[in-house]
Structure formats: structure tokens, C-alpha cells
Short mmCIF file of C-alpha atoms and ligand atoms in Angstrom, two decimals:
data_model
loop_
_atom_site.label_atom_id
_atom_site.label_comp_id
_atom_site.label_asym_id
_atom_site.label_seq_id
_atom_site.Cartn_x
_atom_site.Cartn_y
_atom_site.Cartn_z
CA MET A 33 -22.81 40.27 -9.76
CA SER A 34 -20.70 39.15 -12.73
CA LYS A 35 -21.71 40.24 -16.17
CA LEU A 36 -20.82 38.52 -19.45
CA PHE A 37 -19.73 40.66 -22.41
CA ILE A 38 -19.75 39.01 -25.82
CA VAL A 39 -17.70 40.94 -28.37
CA ASP A 40 -17.96 39.44 -31.87
CA ASP A 41 -18.73 41.11 -35.19
CA ASP A 42 -20.59 38.03 -36.43
CA LEU A 43 -24.25 38.51 -35.53
CA LEU A 44 -25.22 34.87 -35.69
CA THR A 45 -22.27 33.63 -33.61
CA SER A 46 -22.77 36.27 -30.94
CA GLU A 47 -26.47 35.46 -30.62
CA LEU A 48 -25.74 31.74 -30.40
CA LEU A 49 -23.11 32.31 -27.71
CA ALA A 50 -25.48 34.58 -25.80
CA SER A 51 -28.28 32.03 -25.77
CA ALA A 52 -25.89 29.26 -24.67
CA ALA A 53 -24.52 31.45 -21.86
CA GLU A 54 -28.01 32.33 -20.57
CA ILE A 55 -28.08 29.22 -18.39
CA VAL A 56 -25.04 30.51 -16.51
CA PHE A 57 -25.33 34.33 -16.59
CA THR A 58 -28.30 36.53 -15.86
CA GLU A 59 -26.66 39.63 -17.27
CA ILE A 60 -25.28 39.38 -20.80
CA ALA A 61 -24.35 42.23 -23.15
CA VAL A 62 -23.57 41.63 -26.83
CA PHE A 63 -21.41 44.00 -28.89
CA ASN A 64 -20.78 43.61 -32.59
CA ASP A 65 -18.38 46.54 -32.63
CA ALA A 66 -15.40 46.53 -30.24
CA ARG A 67 -15.31 50.36 -30.11
CA GLU A 68 -18.78 50.44 -28.52
CA PHE A 69 -17.78 47.71 -26.10
CA LEU A 70 -14.76 49.72 -24.95
CA GLU A 71 -17.04 52.53 -23.80
CA GLN A 72 -18.56 50.24 -21.14
CA SER A 73 -17.41 50.24 -17.56
CA LEU A 74 -16.10 46.87 -16.46
CA SER A 75 -15.72 45.33 -13.02
CA ALA A 76 -13.21 42.72 -11.86
CA ASP A 77 -15.93 40.02 -11.72
CA ASP A 78 -16.93 40.47 -15.35
CA ILE A 79 -16.06 38.02 -18.08
CA ILE A 80 -15.37 39.04 -21.67
CA LEU A 81 -15.69 36.66 -24.60
CA LEU A 82 -13.58 38.38 -27.23
CA ASP A 83 -13.34 37.51 -30.91
CA LEU A 84 -9.92 38.24 -32.37
CA GLN A 85 -10.95 39.02 -35.96
CA MET A 86 -13.19 42.03 -36.18
CA PRO A 87 -13.27 44.60 -38.96
CA THR A 88 -13.37 47.88 -37.02
CA LEU A 89 -11.00 47.16 -34.18
CA ASP A 90 -9.42 43.75 -34.02
CA GLY A 91 -8.89 41.62 -30.91
CA VAL A 92 -5.25 42.59 -30.46
CA GLU A 93 -6.06 46.30 -30.54
CA THR A 94 -8.93 45.68 -28.15
CA ILE A 95 -6.56 43.87 -25.79
CA ARG A 96 -4.18 46.85 -25.83
CA LYS A 97 -7.02 49.28 -25.14
CA LEU A 98 -8.38 47.10 -22.32
CA SER A 99 -4.96 47.13 -20.74
CA GLN A 100 -4.78 50.94 -21.02
CA LYS A 101 -8.12 51.04 -19.19
CA ASN A 102 -6.53 48.85 -16.49
CA CYS A 103 -9.19 46.20 -17.08
CA GLN A 104 -9.43 43.66 -14.22
CA ALA A 105 -12.10 41.49 -15.86
CA THR A 106 -11.36 37.97 -17.11
CA LEU A 107 -10.91 37.41 -20.84
CA ILE A 108 -11.76 34.40 -22.97
CA LEU A 109 -10.30 34.73 -26.44
CA MET A 110 -11.94 33.23 -29.54
CA SER A 111 -10.71 32.83 -33.07
CA GLY A 112 -11.27 30.82 -36.22
CA TYR A 113 -7.53 30.98 -36.93
CA ASP A 114 -5.12 28.28 -35.85
CA ALA A 115 -4.23 27.62 -32.23
CA GLY A 116 -0.88 29.43 -32.65
CA VAL A 117 -2.61 32.78 -33.26
CA LEU A 118 -4.79 32.29 -30.20
CA ARG A 119 -1.80 31.40 -28.07
CA SER A 120 0.18 34.45 -29.19
CA ALA A 121 -2.79 36.69 -28.44
CA GLU A 122 -3.10 35.12 -25.02
CA GLU A 123 0.59 35.72 -24.30
CA LEU A 124 0.23 39.30 -25.47
CA ALA A 125 -2.79 39.87 -23.22
CA LYS A 126 -0.92 38.45 -20.24
CA ASP A 127 2.10 40.62 -21.02
CA HIS A 128 -0.29 43.56 -20.86
CA GLY A 129 -1.31 42.45 -17.37
CA LEU A 130 -4.74 41.11 -18.35
CA THR A 131 -6.27 37.90 -16.98
CA VAL A 132 -6.99 35.29 -19.63
CA ALA A 133 -8.98 32.24 -18.54
CA ALA A 134 -8.95 30.35 -21.86
CA ASN A 135 -8.68 30.59 -25.59
CA LEU A 136 -11.24 28.87 -27.76
CA SER A 137 -11.00 27.83 -31.41
CA LYS A 138 -14.11 28.44 -33.47
CA PRO A 139 -16.54 26.77 -33.94
CA ILE A 140 -17.06 26.75 -30.20
CA GLY A 141 -18.69 23.76 -28.51
CA ILE A 142 -21.65 24.95 -26.45
CA LYS A 143 -21.02 22.43 -23.65
CA LYS A 144 -17.35 23.43 -23.46
CA LEU A 145 -18.31 27.09 -23.22
CA THR A 146 -20.96 26.65 -20.53
CA ASP A 147 -18.67 24.38 -18.48
CA LEU A 148 -15.93 26.99 -18.71
CA LEU A 149 -18.22 29.86 -17.73
CA SER A 150 -19.77 28.03 -14.79
CA GLY A 151 -16.27 26.96 -13.68
CA LEU A 152 -15.15 30.59 -13.71
CA LEU A 153 -18.20 31.75 -11.77
CA SER A 154 -17.82 29.11 -9.07
CA LYS A 155 -14.12 29.96 -8.76
CA GLN A 156 -15.07 33.60 -8.17
CA ASP A 157 -17.60 32.54 -5.51
CA LEU A 158 -14.97 30.40 -3.86
CA ASN A 159 -12.43 33.21 -3.86
CA GLN A 160 -14.95 35.50 -2.23
CA SER A 161 -16.10 33.00 0.38
CA GLN A 162 -12.77 31.72 1.58
CA ASN A 163 -9.89 33.57 3.05
CA PRO A 164 -7.01 32.07 1.10
CA THR A 165 -3.95 31.37 3.18
CA GLU A 166 -1.76 29.84 0.53
CA ILE A 167 -2.65 31.75 -2.62
CA PRO A 168 0.15 34.17 -3.47
CA SER A 169 -1.14 37.71 -3.70
CA PRO A 170 0.92 40.12 -5.78
CA SER A 171 -0.49 43.22 -4.12
CA ILE A 172 -0.18 43.18 -0.39
CA THR A 173 -3.02 44.54 1.68
CA ASP A 174 -3.61 44.19 5.39
CA GLU A 175 -6.93 43.81 7.23
CA THR A 176 -7.66 47.49 6.78
CA ASN A 177 -6.92 47.06 3.06
CA ALA A 178 -4.06 49.52 3.27
CA PRO A 179 -1.51 48.74 0.58
CA PHE A 180 1.93 47.86 1.84
CA THR A 181 4.93 48.42 -0.40
CA PRO A 182 7.96 47.07 1.39
CA THR A 183 11.32 48.81 1.07
CA ALA A 184 14.76 47.20 1.17
CA ASP A 185 15.11 48.48 4.76
CA ASP A 186 11.86 46.78 5.77
CA LEU A 187 13.17 43.57 4.31
CA THR A 188 16.54 43.85 6.05
CA ARG A 189 14.73 44.47 9.33
CA ALA A 190 12.51 41.46 8.67
CA ILE A 191 15.60 39.27 8.27
CA ASP A 192 17.17 40.67 11.46
CA GLU A 193 13.95 40.26 13.42
CA LYS A 194 13.47 36.72 12.11
CA GLN A 195 10.15 37.42 10.44
CA LEU A 196 11.04 35.18 7.51
CA LEU A 197 10.07 31.55 7.70
CA LEU A 198 10.07 28.55 5.40
CA TYR A 199 7.19 26.46 4.15
CA TYR A 200 7.99 23.10 2.61
CA GLN A 201 6.24 21.69 -0.44
CA PRO A 202 6.46 17.90 -0.87
CA GLN A 203 8.04 16.38 -3.95
CA VAL A 204 6.84 12.86 -4.69
CA ASP A 205 8.73 10.03 -6.38
CA LEU A 206 6.37 9.10 -9.23
CA THR A 207 7.59 5.50 -9.36
CA THR A 208 7.34 4.60 -5.66
CA ASN A 209 4.86 7.28 -4.56
CA ALA A 210 7.20 8.05 -1.62
CA LEU A 211 8.29 11.51 -0.50
CA SER A 212 11.46 12.26 -2.44
CA GLY A 213 12.19 15.68 -0.93
CA VAL A 214 10.74 19.10 -0.23
CA GLU A 215 11.17 22.56 -1.73
CA ALA A 216 11.73 25.29 0.87
CA LEU A 217 9.68 28.37 -0.03
CA VAL A 218 10.16 31.57 1.91
CA ARG A 219 7.32 33.55 3.50
CA TRP A 220 7.38 36.81 5.38
CA GLN A 221 5.24 36.76 8.50
CA HIS A 222 4.74 40.48 8.92
CA PRO A 223 3.52 41.60 12.37
CA GLU A 224 0.98 44.03 10.88
CA HIS A 225 0.41 42.92 7.31
CA GLY A 226 0.21 39.16 7.82
CA MET A 227 1.69 36.53 5.55
CA ILE A 228 3.52 37.95 2.53
CA TYR A 229 4.47 35.70 -0.41
CA PRO A 230 7.85 35.66 -2.15
CA ASP A 231 6.67 37.08 -5.48
CA SER A 232 6.02 40.31 -3.54
CA PHE A 233 9.50 40.71 -2.11
CA ILE A 234 12.07 38.52 -3.93
CA PRO A 235 12.29 40.96 -6.89
CA LEU A 236 12.91 43.81 -4.40
CA ALA A 237 15.53 41.70 -2.61
CA GLU A 238 17.24 41.01 -5.92
CA GLN A 239 17.23 44.64 -7.08
CA SER A 240 18.49 45.97 -3.75
CA GLY A 241 21.12 43.32 -3.09
CA VAL A 242 19.32 42.20 0.11
CA ILE A 243 18.99 38.80 -1.60
CA VAL A 244 22.51 37.87 -0.46
CA ARG A 245 21.46 38.10 3.21
CA LEU A 246 18.03 36.68 2.50
CA THR A 247 19.43 33.53 0.87
CA SER A 248 21.88 33.08 3.69
CA ALA A 249 18.99 33.30 6.20
CA VAL A 250 16.97 30.82 4.10
CA ILE A 251 19.87 28.36 3.90
CA ASP A 252 20.43 28.63 7.67
CA MET A 253 16.77 27.87 8.33
CA ALA A 254 16.74 24.97 5.87
CA VAL A 255 19.90 23.47 7.34
CA ASN A 256 18.54 23.82 10.90
CA GLN A 257 15.30 22.16 9.84
CA SER A 258 17.18 19.37 8.14
CA ALA A 259 19.25 18.77 11.28
CA LEU A 260 16.07 18.70 13.38
CA TRP A 261 14.44 16.17 11.08
CA GLN A 262 17.61 14.11 11.01
CA ALA A 263 17.59 14.00 14.82
CA GLN A 264 14.06 12.59 14.58
CA GLY A 265 15.25 9.92 12.14
CA LYS A 266 13.71 11.66 9.12
CA HIS A 267 16.01 12.05 6.16
CA ILE A 268 14.31 14.61 3.93
CA LYS A 269 16.12 16.22 1.04
CA ILE A 270 15.57 20.00 0.93
CA SER A 271 15.71 22.19 -2.17
CA VAL A 272 16.35 25.91 -1.73
CA ASN A 273 16.04 28.62 -4.36
CA ILE A 274 19.08 30.74 -5.04
CA SER A 275 19.44 33.89 -7.16
CA ALA A 276 22.04 35.25 -9.55
CA GLN A 277 23.84 37.28 -6.88
CA ASN A 278 24.33 34.19 -4.75
CA ILE A 279 26.54 32.63 -7.36
CA THR A 280 29.05 35.46 -7.56
CA SER A 281 30.97 34.81 -4.33
CA LEU A 282 33.79 32.39 -4.94
CA LEU A 283 33.80 31.56 -1.22
CA MET A 284 30.22 30.30 -1.29
CA PRO A 285 30.98 26.57 -1.83
CA GLU A 286 33.39 26.47 1.13
CA GLN A 287 31.00 28.41 3.39
CA LEU A 288 28.14 26.10 2.55
CA LYS A 289 30.26 23.03 3.07
CA SER A 290 31.32 24.26 6.54
CA LEU A 291 27.70 24.94 7.44
CA VAL A 292 26.49 21.43 6.59
CA LYS A 293 29.54 19.91 8.26
CA LEU A 294 28.83 21.87 11.42
CA ASN A 295 25.34 20.41 11.44
CA GLN A 296 26.59 16.92 10.56
CA LEU A 297 24.51 16.79 7.40
CA ASP A 298 25.19 15.10 4.10
CA PRO A 299 25.56 17.80 1.39
CA ALA A 300 23.65 15.49 -0.97
CA MET A 301 20.53 16.28 1.12
CA LEU A 302 20.70 19.90 -0.05
CA MET A 303 19.60 20.81 -3.56
CA LEU A 304 20.24 24.31 -4.89
CA GLU A 305 17.65 25.49 -7.41
CA MET A 306 18.35 28.30 -9.83
CA THR A 307 16.58 29.62 -12.88
CA GLU A 308 18.21 30.07 -16.25
CA SER A 309 18.10 33.83 -15.82
CA ALA A 310 20.24 33.48 -12.68
CA LEU A 311 22.94 32.10 -14.94
CA MET A 312 22.93 34.93 -17.45
CA GLY A 313 25.59 36.98 -15.65
CA GLU A 314 29.28 36.27 -15.38
CA ILE A 315 29.16 32.72 -16.67
CA THR A 316 32.78 31.81 -15.94
CA THR A 317 32.44 32.72 -12.26
CA SER A 318 29.13 30.93 -11.87
CA LEU A 319 30.47 27.89 -13.68
CA ASP A 320 33.43 27.83 -11.28
CA ILE A 321 31.16 28.09 -8.22
CA LEU A 322 28.57 25.61 -9.44
CA THR A 323 31.15 23.02 -10.41
CA ARG A 324 32.80 23.28 -6.98
CA LEU A 325 29.41 22.95 -5.29
CA ARG A 326 28.90 19.69 -7.15
CA LEU A 327 32.39 18.53 -6.26
CA LYS A 328 31.55 19.12 -2.61
CA GLY A 329 28.51 16.88 -2.94
CA PHE A 330 25.65 19.42 -3.24
CA GLN A 331 22.95 18.89 -5.83
CA LEU A 332 22.00 21.45 -8.48
CA SER A 333 18.64 21.93 -10.08
CA ILE A 334 17.59 24.10 -13.00
CA ASP A 335 14.24 25.67 -12.10
CA ASP A 336 11.39 26.86 -14.37
CA PHE A 337 13.07 25.11 -17.28
CA GLY A 338 11.73 26.06 -20.68
CA THR A 339 10.96 29.69 -19.91
CA GLY A 340 14.44 31.11 -20.55
CA PHE A 341 16.26 31.38 -23.82
CA SER A 342 19.60 29.87 -23.06
CA SER A 343 18.33 26.48 -21.99
CA LEU A 344 20.34 24.08 -24.08
CA SER A 345 23.76 25.68 -23.84
CA GLN A 346 23.42 26.15 -20.07
CA LEU A 347 22.36 22.56 -19.57
CA HIS A 348 25.35 21.34 -21.44
CA ARG A 349 27.85 23.47 -19.52
CA ILE A 350 26.63 23.31 -15.95
CA PRO A 351 26.61 20.06 -13.98
CA PHE A 352 22.93 20.05 -13.03
CA THR A 353 21.57 16.95 -11.37
CA GLU A 354 17.90 17.85 -11.75
CA LEU A 355 15.66 19.61 -14.26
CA LYS A 356 12.36 21.20 -13.20
CA VAL A 357 9.91 21.63 -16.03
CA ASP A 358 8.17 24.97 -15.68
CA GLN A 359 4.71 24.73 -14.16
CA SER A 360 3.04 26.67 -16.99
CA PHE A 361 3.60 23.73 -19.37
CA VAL A 362 2.60 21.14 -16.79
CA MET A 363 -0.63 22.95 -15.94
CA ASP A 364 -1.69 23.08 -19.59
CA MET A 365 -0.43 19.69 -20.74
CA VAL A 366 -3.70 17.77 -20.55
CA ASN A 367 -5.61 20.25 -22.68
CA ASP A 368 -2.88 21.58 -24.90
CA PRO A 369 -0.92 19.16 -27.12
CA GLN A 370 1.89 21.70 -27.61
CA SER A 371 2.48 22.10 -23.86
CA CYS A 372 2.39 18.32 -23.59
CA ALA A 373 5.01 18.05 -26.35
CA ILE A 374 7.25 20.50 -24.47
CA VAL A 375 6.92 18.52 -21.23
CA GLU A 376 7.66 15.27 -23.07
CA THR A 377 10.73 16.78 -24.74
CA CYS A 378 12.03 18.18 -21.44
CA ILE A 379 11.69 14.75 -19.82
CA MET A 380 13.58 13.08 -22.68
CA LEU A 381 16.25 15.76 -22.66
CA GLY A 382 16.74 15.56 -18.89
CA HIS A 383 17.04 11.78 -19.03
CA LYS A 384 19.54 11.87 -21.91
CA LEU A 385 21.66 14.22 -19.81
CA ASN A 386 21.34 11.94 -16.75
CA MET A 387 19.20 14.32 -14.77
CA ALA A 388 16.16 13.58 -12.63
CA VAL A 389 13.15 15.41 -14.04
CA VAL A 390 10.65 17.15 -11.75
CA ALA A 391 7.27 18.37 -12.96
CA GLU A 392 5.95 21.22 -10.83
CA GLY A 393 2.42 22.60 -10.84
CA ILE A 394 0.61 19.22 -10.88
CA GLU A 395 -2.93 20.16 -9.93
CA ASP A 396 -4.97 17.08 -10.88
CA ALA A 397 -4.92 13.30 -11.25
CA GLN A 398 -5.14 13.43 -15.04
CA THR A 399 -1.92 15.46 -15.31
CA LEU A 400 -0.21 13.10 -12.87
CA LYS A 401 -1.28 10.07 -14.91
CA ARG A 402 0.07 11.57 -18.11
CA LEU A 403 3.39 12.46 -16.44
CA LYS A 404 3.76 8.90 -15.18
CA GLN A 405 3.17 7.62 -18.72
CA LEU A 406 5.92 9.97 -19.89
CA ASN A 407 8.32 8.54 -17.27
CA CYS A 408 8.70 11.76 -15.32
CA ASP A 409 10.64 11.03 -12.12
CA ILE A 410 9.30 13.45 -9.52
CA GLY A 411 6.11 15.45 -9.09
CA GLN A 412 5.28 18.59 -7.12
CA GLY A 413 2.04 20.51 -6.99
CA TYR A 414 -1.23 21.25 -5.23
CA HIS A 415 -2.54 17.80 -6.22
CA PHE A 416 -0.16 16.37 -3.63
CA ALA A 417 0.07 19.31 -1.24
CA LYS A 418 0.54 23.06 -1.02
CA PRO A 419 3.68 24.37 0.71
CA LEU A 420 3.28 23.37 4.38
CA SER A 421 4.68 24.40 7.75
CA PRO A 422 7.23 21.85 9.07
CA GLU A 423 4.61 20.44 11.50
CA ASN A 424 1.99 20.08 8.78
CA LEU A 425 4.51 18.46 6.45
CA ILE A 426 5.17 15.72 8.99
CA LYS A 427 1.41 15.28 9.56
CA TRP A 428 0.87 15.11 5.80
CA GLN A 429 3.52 12.43 5.48
CA ALA A 430 2.12 10.42 8.39
CA ASN A 431 -1.39 10.55 6.88
CA ARG A 432 -0.13 9.28 3.55
CA GLU A 433 1.70 6.42 5.12
CA GLY A 434 -1.39 5.66 7.16
CA VAL A 435 0.63 5.84 10.38
P1 LIG B 554 9.43 28.38 -7.72
O1 LIG B 554 10.78 28.10 -7.15
O2 LIG B 554 9.18 27.95 -9.13
O3 LIG B 554 8.41 27.70 -6.71
C1 LIG B 554 7.20 27.13 -7.04
C2 LIG B 554 6.04 28.07 -6.78
O4 LIG B 554 4.89 27.50 -7.36
C3 LIG B 554 5.72 28.27 -5.30
O5 LIG B 554 5.16 29.56 -5.15
C4 LIG B 554 4.63 27.22 -5.07
O6 LIG B 554 3.76 27.54 -3.99
C5 LIG B 554 3.89 27.29 -6.40
N1 LIG B 554 3.21 26.03 -6.71
C6 LIG B 554 3.61 24.78 -6.43
N2 LIG B 554 2.74 23.87 -6.88
C7 LIG B 554 1.75 24.56 -7.48
C8 LIG B 554 0.54 24.17 -8.16
O7 LIG B 554 0.19 22.99 -8.28
N3 LIG B 554 -0.24 25.17 -8.65
C9 LIG B 554 0.11 26.49 -8.52
N4 LIG B 554 -0.74 27.41 -9.05
N5 LIG B 554 1.25 26.89 -7.92
C10 LIG B 554 2.06 25.94 -7.39
P2 LIG B 554 5.73 30.56 -4.06
O8 LIG B 554 6.02 29.86 -2.77
O9 LIG B 554 4.81 31.73 -4.03
O10 LIG B 554 7.13 30.99 -4.67
C11 LIG B 554 7.18 31.73 -5.86
C12 LIG B 554 8.61 31.91 -6.31
O11 LIG B 554 9.35 32.71 -5.39
C13 LIG B 554 9.40 30.60 -6.41
O12 LIG B 554 9.09 29.94 -7.60
C14 LIG B 554 10.82 31.13 -6.36
O13 LIG B 554 11.21 31.59 -7.63
C15 LIG B 554 10.71 32.33 -5.44
N6 LIG B 554 11.18 31.96 -4.10
C16 LIG B 554 10.51 31.33 -3.12
N7 LIG B 554 11.30 31.16 -2.02
C17 LIG B 554 12.52 31.69 -2.36
C18 LIG B 554 13.78 31.83 -1.66
O14 LIG B 554 13.95 31.39 -0.55
N8 LIG B 554 14.80 32.45 -2.36
C19 LIG B 554 14.65 32.91 -3.62
N9 LIG B 554 15.70 33.48 -4.22
N10 LIG B 554 13.50 32.79 -4.30
C20 LIG B 554 12.44 32.19 -3.67
MG1 LIG B 555 12.04 26.66 -7.15
MG1 LIG B 556 9.73 26.72 -10.51
#
């Protein structure tokens, strides 16, 4: 059973919040001193409404202490300061590994608060009742709940034994509503531990160097899939993710060109996505490789744009054809004017540099509507579809076309 903790030094505010929350929570505990609150034991289902300005121990110190206690509960931050302070505190809490559901400026609307709390509770119920198949889980546990920490050898074996497979997430042309392409996202179908998501093994692959073989396996699978679709008369552009170490081999453009030629594919049907951090290494070599890839007809996309620091200079130097606005801005854009301003600026920037702009992480119709108003070219996100197996992708497409 979830419990609500209200931590606010202001007696009146905390009582008001408690009485508003009573329609959602049966168990509520109010603390006017954060030090007393920190003595409580917390469970992962609990929700904490935390005021940032408190005389004895402020919100930021409380956040640090909660993280030291390895707190798994969900935080909602509150402050009478401007939105910038709340946002920084939220970032800080996330950096400390805490879960933050929202930040609220004071005075807090009662309806907004109760909607938020009931939303959080129903999400928890949903998570408990369904067995999610497509929600990435950072910690991997099998049916017996035994943790599985893969090693580089496990990963190499997985590649050799063909345990890696690709799911394809649709990308939709926001002007015509047609399928504009798919992003290939790798999964590891482990014989004992089930489906493992990339966030749990790509960092290991990158640290150990296994990423070079992994990307090659991914590209092989994507090219084979593309050839299969082509044989069925379906021309679907595929984007694959590549890492820093993949853009260090000067032979890569030629190898890739031979591969697509062998499969009689048009290189323009293959988009290579990379993040800004992938470009931080030996820039002259990567510039050489990326320019030759473009010259050979491949497309280049800059992924998670807006999260790195080198954005503008990289964009100017590297011949990208597509810019993908990071999903964190897209997800917040309807409720947060600053995220919306970032998305709008990215769209304008991409267009000025002759790039197609993709918004990823579209989860609802309202976000989609706003993106269309901002002239975003392509959309990707759970609102359209989650990453799908090749069979389900074709079914999804047929359903949309009403075939
Ligand atoms: P990414 O390239 O930014 O891919 C988008 C991720 O966001 C995917 O997670 C996708 O399932 C998820 N996503 C898409 N739409 C939504 C949405 O509306 N809401 C939410 N909450 N999430 C959404 P996934 O498949 O777990 O991949 C995570 C990351 O792993 C990718 O981020 C990419 O950086 C990396 N990755 C995946 N496949 C490969 C690969 O083959 N090679 C390399 N090097 N990295 C890969
Ligand atoms: Mg990507
Ligand atoms: Mg991305």
C-alpha cells in the first residue's frame, strides 16, 4: 500500500495539502522538519511531496540524504521560487538516481495535485498488474528474480549464437501521415533471462569494444530485413544506431557500400544515427568517414539532439541529413514552455540547415498536434507505436492503411 509523505515546514500549507490528498491516499504522514522525515523507512511505492525551502534541512540536502539512503520512492518537488530552481533541483535529484514525477510551483492547485497523485497511483497499479514486454528495465532479473549482470564474453557469445534481434519503431511523416521509415532497436533474447533491453548492455558493449561486432551484426540484420521487405515490394527506410568506435575505421564506408550493393539496396534507404557524444573523439577521422558515407549515398542523423554540449559546432561541420530532437524535451513540451521553446528552436535550426527534423518520444495527441503546428517533419513515439517485431510492424502498417 502506497503512503504519502508531505514534507513542508509551513504548517498551514502541509495541512491543506494533506486534506486535499485524503481523497486519494488512505495513509498520509506530515513532517514539518525534514530531519524527522529522514528517520522514516520508505518503500518503493511511497510518494514524497517535498518542499525545497525549509529552515532546518533544505530540499537539496534532503534529496542528497534520500539518495544516500537509496530511496526508491517517487518524489514530487514543490517550491515558491521560480521554475528554474525547481528544474535544477529535479535534475539534481535525477542525477542522484531518484525518481521525480513532477515539480510544482507554489501556490499549488488542489485539482492539479489530486490529478497528479491519482495518476501516479494508477500507474503503479498498472505496473503491478501487467507484465511489461516493451518497457526497458535497467536491472535485469529473470523469473526467479536472480539478477543477471552480463559480461563482455556473454555478449560476444550472444552475438555468435544469434541471440540479438531487431525491433522496428515506426517513424511517421507528419505532413502525409504515411510511414516514413523505422528505427532498428536491438534486443537480446536471452535463453534464460528473457528479453534484455539495450540500455542494459550497450554501455558494456561500448566499454569492452564488443560494440564493433555488435554494430556489424545489427547492420547485417537491418540490411537483410530491408532486402526481405524490398522483395515484398515494401520500401522502408531503416535507421540504425552507431557508436563512437564505429566511426574510427576508415574502411567502414567501403564495407558498408559493398554490403548494400551485395543486397541490391539503395544506400539512401539506410540512415546512420549517432549521438553528439559519439563525435567527441578523433574529429578529423570521424569527419572523413562521415563525409565519405554521405558521398556514397547513406543518410546521417544526429540523435538525442540537445543533450550534448557541442551541438552547434558539430552540426555545422558534419553533413547530417536529419536531426532528432531528444525525447526528454518532446515529452515535456506540452506542460513546460521552456522544453517547448527548445523543441521549436531545434526545428527551426534543423530546417535552416536543410535537415529533416524528427521528434522522438511522442506519447500523446496533444504533443503531436503541437509538433505539427511547429512544422516538425517526422514523429516517433509510443503514440504511434512501440518498437515492433518485423511481423507486427507490417500488421501495424496494414491496420493503419485499412488494408
Ligand atoms: P535511441 O536511439 O534514442 O532510441 C529511442 C529509445 O526511446 C528506444 O529505447 C525506444 O523504445 C524509446 N522510445 C521511443 N518512443 C518512445 C516514447 O514515446 N516514450 C518512451 N518513454 N520511450 C520511447 P530502446 O529501444 O530501449 O533503446 C535505448 C537506446 O539504446 C537507444 O536510444 C540507443 O541509444 C541504444 N540502442 C538501441 N539499439 C542500438 C544499437 O543497435 N546500437 C547501438 N549502438 N545503440 C543502440
Ligand atoms: Mg536512435
Ligand atoms: Mg534518441
